[in-house]
PDB file of C-alpha atoms in Angstrom:
ATOM      1  CA  PRO A 186       0.000   0.000   0.000  1.00  0.00           C
ATOM      2  CA  PRO A 187       1.156   3.566  -0.568  1.00  0.00           C
ATOM      3  CA  PRO A 188       2.372   5.575   2.429  1.00  0.00           C
ATOM      4  CA  ALA A 189      -0.498   7.032   4.450  1.00  0.00           C
ATOM      5  CA  THR A 190       1.094  10.407   5.171  1.00  0.00           C
ATOM      6  CA  VAL A 191       2.800  13.085   3.126  1.00  0.00           C
ATOM      7  CA  LYS A 192       5.938  12.552   5.195  1.00  0.00           C
ATOM      8  CA  GLY A 193       5.817   8.840   4.388  1.00  0.00           C
ATOM      9  CA  MET A 194       5.277   9.565   0.699  1.00  0.00           C
ATOM     10  CA  VAL A 195       8.254  11.940   0.593  1.00  0.00           C
ATOM     11  CA  GLY A 196      10.426   9.396   2.400  1.00  0.00           C
ATOM     12  CA  ALA A 197       9.387   6.577   0.072  1.00  0.00           C
ATOM     13  CA  THR A 198      10.036   8.748  -2.982  1.00  0.00           C
ATOM     14  CA  ALA A 199      13.482   9.752  -1.703  1.00  0.00           C
ATOM     15  CA  GLN A 200      14.352   6.114  -1.044  1.00  0.00           C
ATOM     16  CA  ALA A 201      13.171   5.088  -4.507  1.00  0.00           C
ATOM     17  CA  LEU A 202      15.227   7.824  -6.143  1.00  0.00           C
ATOM     18  CA  ALA A 203      18.263   6.699  -4.167  1.00  0.00           C
ATOM     19  CA  GLY A 204      17.845   3.187  -5.561  1.00  0.00           C
ATOM     20  CA  HIS A 205      16.489   1.587  -2.400  1.00  0.00           C
ATOM     21  CA  ARG A 206      13.583  -0.810  -2.793  1.00  0.00           C
ATOM     22  CA  MET A 207      11.706  -0.093   0.434  1.00  0.00           C
ATOM     23  CA  HIS A 208       8.392  -1.066  -1.157  1.00  0.00           C
ATOM     24  CA  ILE A 209       9.569  -4.664  -1.468  1.00  0.00           C
ATOM     25  CA  LEU A 210      10.352  -4.829   2.250  1.00  0.00           C
ATOM     26  CA  LEU A 211       7.020  -3.198   3.075  1.00  0.00           C
ATOM     27  CA  ASP A 212       5.207  -5.727   0.866  1.00  0.00           C
ATOM     28  CA  LYS A 213       6.910  -8.632   2.629  1.00  0.00           C
ATOM     29  CA  LEU A 214       6.163  -7.178   6.066  1.00  0.00           C
ATOM     30  CA  ALA A 215       2.531  -6.647   5.073  1.00  0.00           C
ATOM     31  CA  GLU A 216       2.271 -10.257   3.866  1.00  0.00           C
ATOM     32  CA  ARG A 217       3.626 -11.502   7.174  1.00  0.00           C
ATOM     33  CA  ALA A 218       1.299  -9.191   9.111  1.00  0.00           C
ATOM     34  CA  ALA A 219      -1.670 -10.616   7.191  1.00  0.00           C
ATOM     35  CA  PHE A 220      -0.472 -14.138   8.053  1.00  0.00           C
ATOM     36  CA  GLU A 221      -0.169 -13.286  11.748  1.00  0.00           C
ATOM     37  CA  ARG A 222      -3.592 -11.591  11.767  1.00  0.00           C
ATOM     38  CA  SER A 223      -5.118 -14.700  10.203  1.00  0.00           C
ATOM     39  CA  GLY A 224      -3.526 -16.755  12.957  1.00  0.00           C
ATOM     40  CA  VAL A 225      -5.106 -14.526  15.591  1.00  0.00           C
ATOM     41  CA  ARG A 226      -8.522 -15.007  13.990  1.00  0.00           C
ATOM     42  CA  LEU A 227      -8.072 -18.776  13.810  1.00  0.00           C
ATOM     43  CA  TYR A 228      -7.075 -18.968  17.473  1.00  0.00           C
ATOM     44  CA  ASP A 229     -10.054 -16.758  18.402  1.00  0.00           C
ATOM     45  CA  ALA A 230     -12.367 -19.224  16.643  1.00  0.00           C
ATOM     46  CA  MET A 231     -10.600 -22.200  18.238  1.00  0.00           C
ATOM     47  CA  LEU A 232     -10.910 -20.654  21.697  1.00  0.00           C
ATOM     48  CA  LEU A 233     -14.658 -20.205  21.222  1.00  0.00           C
ATOM     49  CA  LYS A 234     -15.080 -23.816  20.138  1.00  0.00           C
ATOM     50  CA  ALA A 235     -12.800 -25.129  22.893  1.00  0.00           C
ATOM     51  CA  ALA A 236     -14.672 -23.136  25.545  1.00  0.00           C
ATOM     52  CA  ALA A 237     -17.964 -24.660  24.368  1.00  0.00           C
ATOM     53  CA  ALA A 238     -16.566 -28.211  24.321  1.00  0.00           C
ATOM     54  CA  ASP A 239     -17.249 -30.618  27.181  1.00  0.00           C
ATOM     55  CA  SER A 240     -13.618 -31.697  27.345  1.00  0.00           C
ATOM     56  CA  LEU A 241     -10.390 -31.018  25.490  1.00  0.00           C
ATOM     57  CA  PRO A 242      -8.127 -33.709  24.026  1.00  0.00           C
ATOM     58  CA  GLY A 243      -4.849 -34.639  25.679  1.00  0.00           C
ATOM     59  CA  ASP A 244      -2.987 -31.939  27.551  1.00  0.00           C
ATOM     60  CA  MET A 245      -4.668 -29.049  25.686  1.00  0.00           C
ATOM     61  CA  SER A 246      -5.916 -26.220  27.889  1.00  0.00           C
ATOM     62  CA  LEU A 247      -7.697 -22.940  27.286  1.00  0.00           C
ATOM     63  CA  ASP A 248      -4.827 -21.097  28.979  1.00  0.00           C
ATOM     64  CA  ALA A 249      -2.285 -22.601  26.571  1.00  0.00           C
ATOM     65  CA  LEU A 250      -4.437 -21.721  23.559  1.00  0.00           C
ATOM     66  CA  GLN A 251      -4.894 -18.181  24.882  1.00  0.00           C
ATOM     67  CA  ALA A 252      -1.111 -17.813  25.336  1.00  0.00           C
ATOM     68  CA  ILE A 253      -0.465 -18.876  21.732  1.00  0.00           C
ATOM     69  CA  ARG A 254      -3.193 -16.514  20.492  1.00  0.00           C
ATOM     70  CA  ASP A 255      -1.649 -13.659  22.483  1.00  0.00           C
ATOM     71  CA  ASP A 256       1.766 -14.409  20.956  1.00  0.00           C
ATOM     72  CA  GLU A 257       0.248 -14.216  17.472  1.00  0.00           C
ATOM     73  CA  ALA A 258      -1.395 -10.892  18.350  1.00  0.00           C
ATOM     74  CA  ALA A 259       1.938  -9.551  19.663  1.00  0.00           C
ATOM     75  CA  HIS A 260       3.656 -10.579  16.422  1.00  0.00           C
ATOM     76  CA  PHE A 261       0.973  -8.767  14.417  1.00  0.00           C
ATOM     77  CA  ALA A 262       1.348  -5.625  16.547  1.00  0.00           C
ATOM     78  CA  LEU A 263       5.132  -5.685  16.142  1.00  0.00           C
ATOM     79  CA  LEU A 264       4.844  -5.962  12.369  1.00  0.00           C
ATOM     80  CA  ALA A 265       2.226  -3.214  12.194  1.00  0.00           C
ATOM     81  CA  GLU A 266       4.492  -0.924  14.204  1.00  0.00           C
ATOM     82  CA  ALA A 267       7.450  -1.719  11.951  1.00  0.00           C
ATOM     83  CA  ILE A 268       5.405  -1.004   8.823  1.00  0.00           C
ATOM     84  CA  GLU A 269       4.218   2.327  10.211  1.00  0.00           C
ATOM     85  CA  SER A 270       7.721   3.336  11.284  1.00  0.00           C
ATOM     86  CA  LEU A 271       8.957   2.666   7.731  1.00  0.00           C
ATOM     87  CA  GLY A 272       6.313   4.981   6.291  1.00  0.00           C
ATOM     88  CA  GLY A 273       3.757   2.360   5.285  1.00  0.00           C
TER      89      GLY A 273
END
């Protein structure tokens, strides 16, 4: 996506003129952010189904699922912050 601010647009243009390919890095970061966000949504759905279940298989627990979901959300937030700091 194009930079959201004028400052970001100027920075991206300056980088492009200097021969840097920042848009490629931003595209890759955005792809990874989309992957992490999908993971958060999948774990949200799994938590709802697990909470409604009578019992969980093996050593699975709601706390463990919530911890994994929170890790995915933290990864997404980190990527979103990185994208914004690079002018995306």
